[in-house]
């Protein structure tokens, strides 16, 4: 989906209307005009996810990565049941980070052997559920190991485990760092040998390792360097493991562009690097390992659009405000309040009139309906003149949208979600 010019520079991503489609000047999603989708949804605001774009994205990743690499979907990016079911038919496994996500993943029919359960603070009760279900538990601490072993003894079922490692390095360029230095995630690599020895004395079955050190990365070189360092580290730790490494989860962290300044991630170099690693370190030192890449945002983020209707148009001391019926209670990330150092507008458009109007565009602020200045969807956005009743589309909304937003804040209704 990314165009590369002669200099090998990836061009700005075709997101928004260029990615989704336009018919008669109106935005389409999954080939359906936005206005008609709003009628189908029974009103605004709502999220629409395009299943063809999700499938195309999975195909693109598969084409770029070596065939031996398994692709896993991180459910927390978008757990809508229909989206989850759609992805469950396209990927090799599901990554869950709570017992609730685990149950949703099991509901899709994906075999428990293909579900991995990560995340800090797993309680004895949750681990018991995981053991009963037969999913792979990615251990984040010594406490979790003790709880897991106990659950296995009580249930008479052998628990399956991988050790999540906090590497000694951070991944450059990650929007969110989850590895390197002190972390609440995983076990520090220097503590791993002792814990592996301990694991060997329990009834827990050791299957391998998991490293997930960062998210939202657009720099292929950083991802390559991290994958290389990760494979080297895990090959080293494999020498301390009580059994051969069969599961080798190298994380992911592939990012998507959220503004015109962001360049799309180049998958090609990542695939080449992985192929090289499989042919050398993995083949020589981890011969039984099946490598896994786990992706959330990259698979679903661009497939989703948040649609909200203008309810008021007002002017205050020279600034035009479009007040919409949605806001940060549904799409927190677009307002810059979900872990962004610098607030930048998500791409957005007037859905009914994607190109400039007859009188050109005007510069407006698009704000949500919550009574807080944080509810800012677009600052100084250039749009055709919009009136109450018009639909605004906020793009790149398929990941970390509804379930990563404070839906109860201010007591407005929850949005619908459609998979089209
Ligand atoms: C959140 C998370 C992911 C998914 O991250 P994305 O940036 O959405 O790809 C993958 N693995 C783990 C362990 C996570 O916590």
Short mmCIF file of C-alpha atoms and ligand atoms in Angstrom, two decimals:
data_model
loop_
_atom_site.label_atom_id
_atom_site.label_comp_id
_atom_site.label_asym_id
_atom_site.label_seq_id
_atom_site.Cartn_x
_atom_site.Cartn_y
_atom_site.Cartn_z
CA UNK A 1 0.00 0.00 0.00
CA UNK A 2 3.04 2.28 0.22
CA UNK A 3 4.52 3.80 -2.89
CA UNK A 4 8.30 3.91 -3.12
CA UNK A 5 10.01 6.44 -5.42
CA UNK A 6 13.35 6.00 -7.28
CA UNK A 7 15.31 7.16 -4.26
CA UNK A 8 13.77 4.38 -2.20
CA UNK A 9 11.86 6.89 -0.10
CA UNK A 10 8.39 5.76 0.85
CA UNK A 11 5.80 8.33 -0.13
CA UNK A 12 3.21 9.71 2.25
CA UNK A 13 0.62 7.03 2.89
CA UNK A 14 -2.62 6.94 0.95
CA UNK A 15 -4.96 7.09 3.90
CA UNK A 16 -8.33 8.71 4.24
CA UNK A 17 -10.48 8.96 1.12
CA UNK A 18 -7.57 7.80 -1.08
CA UNK A 19 -7.49 4.52 0.82
CA UNK A 20 -11.22 4.01 1.37
CA UNK A 21 -12.78 5.37 -1.83
CA UNK A 22 -14.87 8.23 -3.14
CA UNK A 23 -18.08 8.15 -5.21
CA UNK A 24 -19.67 11.36 -6.49
CA UNK A 25 -17.52 13.41 -4.12
CA UNK A 26 -18.65 11.37 -1.11
CA UNK A 27 -16.44 9.13 1.02
CA UNK A 28 -17.18 5.42 0.72
CA UNK A 29 -16.21 2.68 3.15
CA UNK A 30 -16.25 -0.86 1.85
CA UNK A 31 -17.78 0.63 -1.31
CA UNK A 32 -20.77 2.09 0.59
CA UNK A 33 -21.35 5.86 0.73
CA UNK A 34 -20.80 7.24 4.22
CA UNK A 35 -24.27 8.82 4.39
CA UNK A 36 -25.94 5.50 3.63
CA UNK A 37 -23.78 3.76 6.21
CA UNK A 38 -24.94 6.28 8.81
CA UNK A 39 -28.55 5.38 7.96
CA UNK A 40 -27.72 1.68 8.17
CA UNK A 41 -26.08 2.20 11.56
CA UNK A 42 -29.23 3.92 12.81
CA UNK A 43 -27.41 7.14 13.52
CA UNK A 44 -24.12 8.67 14.52
CA UNK A 45 -21.52 8.46 15.92
CA UNK A 46 -20.26 5.08 14.76
CA UNK A 47 -17.13 3.22 13.75
CA UNK A 48 -16.96 1.44 10.39
CA UNK A 49 -14.27 -1.15 9.72
CA UNK A 50 -13.54 -2.43 6.23
CA UNK A 51 -13.00 -6.21 6.11
CA UNK A 52 -11.43 -6.06 2.62
CA UNK A 53 -8.78 -3.63 3.89
CA UNK A 54 -8.06 -5.89 6.86
CA UNK A 55 -7.64 -8.90 4.57
CA UNK A 56 -5.46 -6.89 2.16
CA UNK A 57 -3.25 -5.80 5.02
CA UNK A 58 -2.79 -9.35 6.30
CA UNK A 59 -1.95 -10.49 2.75
CA UNK A 60 0.59 -7.69 2.44
CA UNK A 61 2.32 -8.69 5.67
CA UNK A 62 2.36 -12.34 4.67
CA UNK A 63 3.84 -11.49 1.28
CA UNK A 64 6.62 -9.45 2.89
CA UNK A 65 7.59 -11.82 5.73
CA UNK A 66 9.20 -15.25 5.29
CA UNK A 67 6.63 -18.04 5.02
CA UNK A 68 7.91 -19.69 8.20
CA UNK A 69 6.97 -16.65 10.30
CA UNK A 70 3.60 -17.03 11.95
CA UNK A 71 1.34 -14.02 12.22
CA UNK A 72 -0.58 -13.36 15.37
CA UNK A 73 -3.24 -10.72 16.04
CA UNK A 74 -3.07 -8.70 19.28
CA UNK A 75 -6.72 -8.57 20.28
CA UNK A 76 -6.46 -5.43 22.38
CA UNK A 77 -6.05 -3.29 19.25
CA UNK A 78 -9.67 -4.01 18.29
CA UNK A 79 -11.67 -6.67 20.11
CA UNK A 80 -15.01 -6.09 18.33
CA UNK A 81 -16.32 -9.68 18.01
CA UNK A 82 -16.91 -9.46 14.24
CA UNK A 83 -13.45 -7.99 13.64
CA UNK A 84 -11.92 -10.63 15.88
CA UNK A 85 -13.74 -13.38 14.05
CA UNK A 86 -12.70 -11.96 10.67
CA UNK A 87 -9.05 -11.84 11.75
CA UNK A 88 -9.20 -15.28 13.34
CA UNK A 89 -9.73 -16.72 9.86
CA UNK A 90 -6.78 -14.79 8.41
CA UNK A 91 -3.96 -15.12 10.98
CA UNK A 92 -2.21 -18.05 12.66
CA UNK A 93 -2.87 -17.12 16.27
CA UNK A 94 -4.34 -14.61 18.71
CA UNK A 95 -2.59 -12.67 21.46
CA UNK A 96 -4.71 -11.81 24.44
CA UNK A 97 -3.92 -9.73 27.51
CA UNK A 98 -6.82 -10.50 29.86
CA UNK A 99 -9.12 -13.39 30.70
CA UNK A 100 -11.92 -11.48 28.97
CA UNK A 101 -9.94 -11.30 25.74
CA UNK A 102 -9.01 -14.96 26.15
CA UNK A 103 -12.68 -15.97 26.26
CA UNK A 104 -13.45 -13.80 23.22
CA UNK A 105 -10.53 -15.40 21.37
CA UNK A 106 -11.73 -18.91 22.27
CA UNK A 107 -15.21 -17.99 21.02
CA UNK A 108 -13.81 -17.55 17.50
CA UNK A 109 -12.92 -21.23 17.32
CA UNK A 110 -9.17 -20.63 17.13
CA UNK A 111 -7.60 -23.65 18.90
CA UNK A 112 -6.30 -22.90 22.43
CA UNK A 113 -2.86 -24.02 21.25
CA UNK A 114 -2.85 -20.92 19.03
CA UNK A 115 -3.77 -18.44 21.76
CA UNK A 116 -1.12 -16.73 23.90
CA UNK A 117 -1.95 -14.84 27.10
CA UNK A 118 0.40 -11.97 28.02
CA UNK A 119 0.15 -8.99 30.35
CA UNK A 120 1.28 -8.09 33.86
CA UNK A 121 -0.73 -8.83 36.99
CA UNK A 122 -2.34 -12.10 35.98
CA UNK A 123 -4.25 -13.28 39.03
CA UNK A 124 -4.42 -16.86 40.30
CA UNK A 125 -8.02 -17.00 39.06
CA UNK A 126 -7.11 -15.82 35.55
CA UNK A 127 -4.20 -18.26 35.35
CA UNK A 128 -6.52 -21.05 36.39
CA UNK A 129 -8.83 -20.12 33.52
CA UNK A 130 -5.86 -20.13 31.15
CA UNK A 131 -4.69 -23.56 32.31
CA UNK A 132 -8.20 -24.96 32.07
CA UNK A 133 -8.50 -23.56 28.54
CA UNK A 134 -5.10 -24.88 27.47
CA UNK A 135 -3.76 -21.56 26.17
CA UNK A 136 -0.08 -20.60 26.29
CA UNK A 137 0.71 -18.33 29.24
CA UNK A 138 3.41 -15.72 28.71
CA UNK A 139 4.86 -15.37 32.19
CA UNK A 140 5.69 -11.87 33.39
CA UNK A 141 7.12 -12.69 36.85
CA UNK A 142 8.20 -15.34 39.35
CA UNK A 143 4.88 -14.89 41.17
CA UNK A 144 3.01 -15.78 38.01
CA UNK A 145 5.13 -18.91 37.61
CA UNK A 146 4.25 -20.06 41.15
CA UNK A 147 0.56 -19.35 40.57
CA UNK A 148 0.59 -21.13 37.23
CA UNK A 149 2.28 -24.24 38.65
CA UNK A 150 -0.25 -24.35 41.49
CA UNK A 151 -3.19 -24.00 39.09
CA UNK A 152 -1.79 -26.89 37.05
CA UNK A 153 -1.47 -29.13 40.13
CA UNK A 154 -4.99 -28.31 41.31
CA UNK A 155 -6.58 -28.88 37.93
CA UNK A 156 -4.48 -31.89 36.97
CA UNK A 157 -3.63 -30.17 33.69
CA UNK A 158 -0.08 -29.43 32.59
CA UNK A 159 0.26 -25.63 32.14
CA UNK A 160 1.96 -24.36 28.99
CA UNK A 161 4.24 -21.38 29.40
CA UNK A 162 6.61 -19.04 27.63
CA UNK A 163 8.76 -16.52 29.44
CA UNK A 164 8.32 -12.88 28.54
CA UNK A 165 11.70 -11.21 28.62
CA UNK A 166 12.42 -7.56 29.30
CA UNK A 167 15.49 -7.07 27.09
CA UNK A 168 18.47 -4.94 28.12
CA UNK A 169 17.78 -2.64 25.15
CA UNK A 170 14.93 -0.33 24.16
CA UNK A 171 13.64 -0.12 20.58
CA UNK A 172 14.47 3.21 18.94
CA UNK A 173 11.54 5.01 17.36
CA UNK A 174 8.75 3.31 19.28
CA UNK A 175 5.76 5.52 20.07
CA UNK A 176 5.36 3.53 23.29
CA UNK A 177 8.33 1.79 24.90
CA UNK A 178 7.63 -1.50 26.66
CA UNK A 179 11.13 -2.92 26.99
CA UNK A 180 14.59 -1.88 28.14
CA UNK A 181 15.47 -0.40 31.52
CA UNK A 182 13.10 -1.10 34.38
CA UNK A 183 9.69 -2.31 33.19
CA UNK A 184 6.48 -3.71 34.63
CA UNK A 185 6.52 -6.06 31.63
CA UNK A 186 8.30 -9.38 31.50
CA UNK A 187 11.29 -10.63 33.44
CA UNK A 188 14.63 -8.83 33.12
CA UNK A 189 16.92 -10.84 30.87
CA UNK A 190 19.53 -11.10 33.65
CA UNK A 191 16.93 -12.67 35.98
CA UNK A 192 15.76 -15.12 33.32
CA UNK A 193 18.33 -17.93 33.86
CA UNK A 194 17.33 -18.33 37.54
CA UNK A 195 13.63 -18.29 36.71
CA UNK A 196 14.13 -20.82 33.90
CA UNK A 197 15.87 -23.13 36.38
CA UNK A 198 12.94 -22.69 38.76
CA UNK A 199 10.47 -23.42 35.96
CA UNK A 200 12.30 -26.65 35.23
CA UNK A 201 11.52 -27.85 38.77
CA UNK A 202 7.76 -27.37 38.36
CA UNK A 203 5.19 -29.26 36.33
CA UNK A 204 4.95 -26.35 33.90
CA UNK A 205 5.81 -27.09 30.29
CA UNK A 206 8.30 -24.63 28.85
CA UNK A 207 7.60 -23.70 25.21
CA UNK A 208 9.68 -20.62 24.55
CA UNK A 209 10.08 -16.88 24.79
CA UNK A 210 8.22 -13.67 24.17
CA UNK A 211 9.68 -10.20 23.72
CA UNK A 212 7.48 -7.21 23.01
CA UNK A 213 9.47 -4.07 23.54
CA UNK A 214 7.57 -1.28 21.82
CA UNK A 215 4.64 -0.15 19.76
CA UNK A 216 3.83 2.28 16.89
CA UNK A 217 7.24 2.19 15.20
CA UNK A 218 7.58 3.56 11.65
CA UNK A 219 11.33 3.01 11.35
CA UNK A 220 12.20 -0.27 9.63
CA UNK A 221 15.87 0.00 10.61
CA UNK A 222 15.01 0.22 14.31
CA UNK A 223 12.69 -2.75 14.02
CA UNK A 224 15.38 -4.74 12.18
CA UNK A 225 17.96 -3.92 14.83
CA UNK A 226 15.54 -4.86 17.61
CA UNK A 227 14.64 -8.16 15.96
CA UNK A 228 18.29 -9.05 15.50
CA UNK A 229 19.14 -8.19 19.11
CA UNK A 230 16.07 -10.10 20.30
CA UNK A 231 16.95 -13.28 18.41
CA UNK A 232 20.55 -13.11 19.67
CA UNK A 233 19.37 -12.62 23.25
CA UNK A 234 16.86 -15.48 23.08
CA UNK A 235 19.40 -17.82 21.50
CA UNK A 236 21.63 -17.04 24.48
CA UNK A 237 18.85 -17.62 27.03
CA UNK A 238 17.84 -20.86 25.30
CA UNK A 239 20.99 -22.37 26.83
CA UNK A 240 19.40 -21.95 30.27
CA UNK A 241 15.97 -23.28 29.30
CA UNK A 242 14.64 -26.58 30.68
CA UNK A 243 13.44 -27.65 27.19
CA UNK A 244 14.09 -26.67 23.57
CA UNK A 245 12.56 -23.41 22.40
CA UNK A 246 9.56 -24.11 20.20
CA UNK A 247 7.79 -20.76 20.51
CA UNK A 248 9.73 -17.65 19.56
CA UNK A 249 7.52 -14.56 19.78
CA UNK A 250 9.57 -11.64 18.51
CA UNK A 251 6.88 -9.02 19.11
CA UNK A 252 6.01 -6.51 16.42
CA UNK A 253 5.38 -2.87 17.05
CA UNK A 254 4.74 -2.06 13.38
CA UNK A 255 3.28 1.47 13.25
CA UNK A 256 0.87 3.25 10.94
CA UNK A 257 0.98 6.89 9.79
CA UNK A 258 -1.26 9.30 11.66
CA UNK A 259 -0.35 12.47 9.83
CA UNK A 260 1.07 13.65 6.52
CA UNK A 261 4.49 13.85 8.20
CA UNK A 262 4.49 10.13 9.01
CA UNK A 263 5.96 7.85 6.35
CA UNK A 264 4.49 4.37 6.11
CA UNK A 265 6.62 1.55 7.45
CA UNK A 266 8.65 -0.29 4.80
CA UNK A 267 7.87 -4.00 5.26
CA UNK A 268 10.32 -5.28 2.64
CA UNK A 269 13.52 -4.66 4.63
CA UNK A 270 11.92 -6.17 7.75
CA UNK A 271 11.07 -9.35 5.85
CA UNK A 272 14.59 -9.60 4.41
CA UNK A 273 16.11 -9.19 7.86
CA UNK A 274 13.86 -11.89 9.33
CA UNK A 275 14.70 -14.27 6.49
CA UNK A 276 18.39 -13.72 7.20
CA UNK A 277 17.91 -14.35 10.93
CA UNK A 278 15.93 -17.54 10.26
CA UNK A 279 18.68 -18.79 7.96
CA UNK A 280 21.42 -18.19 10.51
CA UNK A 281 20.85 -17.75 14.25
CA UNK A 282 17.46 -19.45 14.39
CA UNK A 283 18.45 -22.42 12.18
CA UNK A 284 21.73 -22.94 14.04
CA UNK A 285 20.78 -22.23 17.63
CA UNK A 286 16.98 -22.46 17.88
CA UNK A 287 16.23 -25.20 15.35
CA UNK A 288 12.82 -26.23 16.72
CA UNK A 289 11.49 -22.69 17.14
CA UNK A 290 8.47 -21.39 15.23
CA UNK A 291 8.93 -17.64 14.96
CA UNK A 292 5.90 -15.45 15.61
CA UNK A 293 5.26 -11.78 14.86
CA UNK A 294 2.35 -10.27 16.75
CA UNK A 295 0.59 -7.22 15.33
CA UNK A 296 -2.40 -5.21 16.45
CA UNK A 297 -2.60 -1.68 15.14
CA UNK A 298 -0.88 -2.50 11.85
CA UNK A 299 -3.58 -5.00 10.86
CA UNK A 300 -6.67 -2.99 11.76
CA UNK A 301 -5.78 0.66 12.38
CA UNK A 302 -6.13 1.91 8.84
CA UNK A 303 -9.25 -0.12 8.10
CA UNK A 304 -11.39 1.86 10.54
CA UNK A 305 -13.17 5.21 10.25
CA UNK A 306 -15.01 7.07 13.02
CA UNK A 307 -18.04 8.95 11.71
CA UNK A 308 -19.66 11.74 13.65
CA UNK A 309 -22.21 14.40 12.72
CA UNK A 310 -21.91 18.17 13.07
CA UNK A 311 -24.51 19.35 15.60
CA UNK A 312 -23.48 22.97 15.84
CA UNK A 313 -21.44 25.50 13.96
CA UNK A 314 -20.35 28.55 15.89
CA UNK A 315 -17.82 31.31 15.70
CA UNK A 316 -15.80 32.62 18.61
CA UNK A 317 -13.47 35.57 18.18
CA UNK A 318 -12.44 34.61 14.71
CA UNK A 319 -12.36 30.81 15.09
CA UNK A 320 -15.06 28.64 13.50
CA UNK A 321 -15.99 25.64 15.66
CA UNK A 322 -17.72 22.58 14.30
CA UNK A 323 -19.21 20.79 17.29
CA UNK A 324 -19.86 17.11 16.56
CA UNK A 325 -21.96 14.47 18.32
CA UNK A 326 -18.90 12.28 19.02
CA UNK A 327 -15.62 12.96 20.75
CA UNK A 328 -12.91 11.71 23.02
CA UNK A 329 -15.28 9.37 24.88
CA UNK A 330 -15.24 7.21 21.71
CA UNK A 331 -11.98 8.09 20.02
CA UNK A 332 -9.59 9.30 22.70
CA UNK A 333 -6.50 8.68 20.58
CA UNK A 334 -7.60 11.16 17.89
CA UNK A 335 -7.71 13.95 20.50
CA UNK A 336 -4.07 13.26 21.39
CA UNK A 337 -4.89 12.11 24.91
CA UNK A 338 -3.80 8.48 24.56
CA UNK A 339 -0.05 8.54 24.99
CA UNK A 340 1.16 11.02 22.39
CA UNK A 341 3.95 13.42 23.29
CA UNK A 342 2.84 15.94 20.70
CA UNK A 343 -0.77 16.51 19.70
CA UNK A 344 -1.31 16.32 15.95
CA UNK A 345 -4.59 16.07 14.10
CA UNK A 346 -5.61 12.66 12.89
CA UNK A 347 -6.58 12.90 9.22
CA UNK A 348 -10.22 13.89 8.90
CA UNK A 349 -12.59 14.90 6.14
CA UNK A 350 -16.08 16.16 5.45
CA UNK A 351 -17.52 12.82 4.37
CA UNK A 352 -20.16 14.21 1.99
CA UNK A 353 -17.72 16.43 0.16
CA UNK A 354 -14.25 15.04 0.15
CA UNK A 355 -12.79 17.61 -2.25
CA UNK A 356 -12.65 21.36 -1.68
CA UNK A 357 -16.01 23.13 -1.96
CA UNK A 358 -16.97 25.71 -4.64
CA UNK A 359 -15.73 28.52 -2.39
CA UNK A 360 -12.60 26.59 -1.36
CA UNK A 361 -11.90 25.32 2.11
CA UNK A 362 -12.17 27.15 5.39
CA UNK A 363 -10.05 26.58 8.47
CA UNK A 364 -12.02 25.27 11.45
CA UNK A 365 -11.62 23.56 14.78
CA UNK A 366 -13.56 20.30 15.06
CA UNK A 367 -14.53 19.66 18.67
CA UNK A 368 -16.46 16.89 20.38
CA UNK A 369 -19.55 17.28 22.52
CA UNK A 370 -17.87 16.73 25.89
CA UNK A 371 -17.65 19.69 28.25
CA UNK A 372 -13.84 19.74 28.39
CA UNK A 373 -11.24 21.51 26.26
CA UNK A 374 -9.50 18.14 25.86
CA UNK A 375 -12.25 17.14 23.43
CA UNK A 376 -10.50 18.47 20.33
CA UNK A 377 -10.64 16.25 17.23
CA UNK A 378 -9.12 18.69 14.76
CA UNK A 379 -7.23 21.93 15.35
CA UNK A 380 -7.16 24.41 12.43
CA UNK A 381 -8.34 21.84 9.90
CA UNK A 382 -8.95 22.86 6.32
CA UNK A 383 -12.42 21.64 5.24
CA UNK A 384 -15.16 22.63 2.80
CA UNK A 385 -17.83 24.69 4.59
CA UNK A 386 -19.77 22.35 6.88
CA UNK A 387 -23.18 22.80 8.49
CA UNK A 388 -25.11 20.95 11.19
CA UNK A 389 -26.13 17.55 9.83
CA UNK A 390 -22.93 17.03 7.84
CA UNK A 391 -20.80 13.96 8.53
CA UNK A 392 -17.16 14.23 9.62
CA UNK A 393 -14.92 11.20 9.08
CA UNK A 394 -11.93 10.65 11.35
CA UNK A 395 -9.50 8.20 9.75
CA UNK A 396 -6.94 5.70 11.11
CA UNK A 397 -9.54 4.80 13.73
CA UNK A 398 -9.53 1.01 13.53
CA UNK A 399 -7.19 0.39 16.48
CA UNK A 400 -7.30 1.65 20.06
CA UNK A 401 -10.59 3.44 19.40
CA UNK A 402 -13.74 2.53 21.28
CA UNK A 403 -12.24 0.17 23.86
CA UNK A 404 -9.33 2.52 24.56
CA UNK A 405 -11.65 5.47 25.25
CA UNK A 406 -13.52 6.57 28.40
CA UNK A 407 -17.01 5.74 27.10
CA UNK A 408 -18.73 6.52 30.40
CA UNK A 409 -17.21 10.00 30.69
CA UNK A 410 -20.06 12.56 30.50
CA UNK A 411 -22.77 9.93 30.11
CA UNK A 412 -23.34 10.06 26.35
CA UNK A 413 -24.41 6.87 24.54
CA UNK A 414 -21.85 4.40 23.23
CA UNK A 415 -21.22 4.40 19.48
CA UNK A 416 -22.22 1.58 17.13
CA UNK A 417 -19.59 -0.44 15.34
CA UNK A 418 -20.00 -1.91 11.86
CA UNK A 419 -17.81 -4.32 9.97
CA UNK A 420 -18.52 -3.80 6.28
C1 LIG B 1 -0.37 -4.06 22.81
C2 LIG B 1 0.43 -5.24 22.50
C3 LIG B 1 0.58 -5.64 21.17
C4 LIG B 1 0.02 -4.89 20.01
O1 LIG B 1 0.66 -3.69 19.77
P1 LIG B 1 0.39 -2.90 18.42
O2 LIG B 1 1.19 -1.66 18.54
O3 LIG B 1 -1.07 -2.64 18.35
O4 LIG B 1 0.82 -3.77 17.29
C5 LIG B 1 1.30 -6.79 20.93
N1 LIG B 1 1.82 -7.50 21.95
C6 LIG B 1 1.69 -7.15 23.24
C7 LIG B 1 2.29 -7.99 24.30
C8 LIG B 1 1.00 -6.01 23.56
O5 LIG B 1 0.87 -5.64 24.84
#
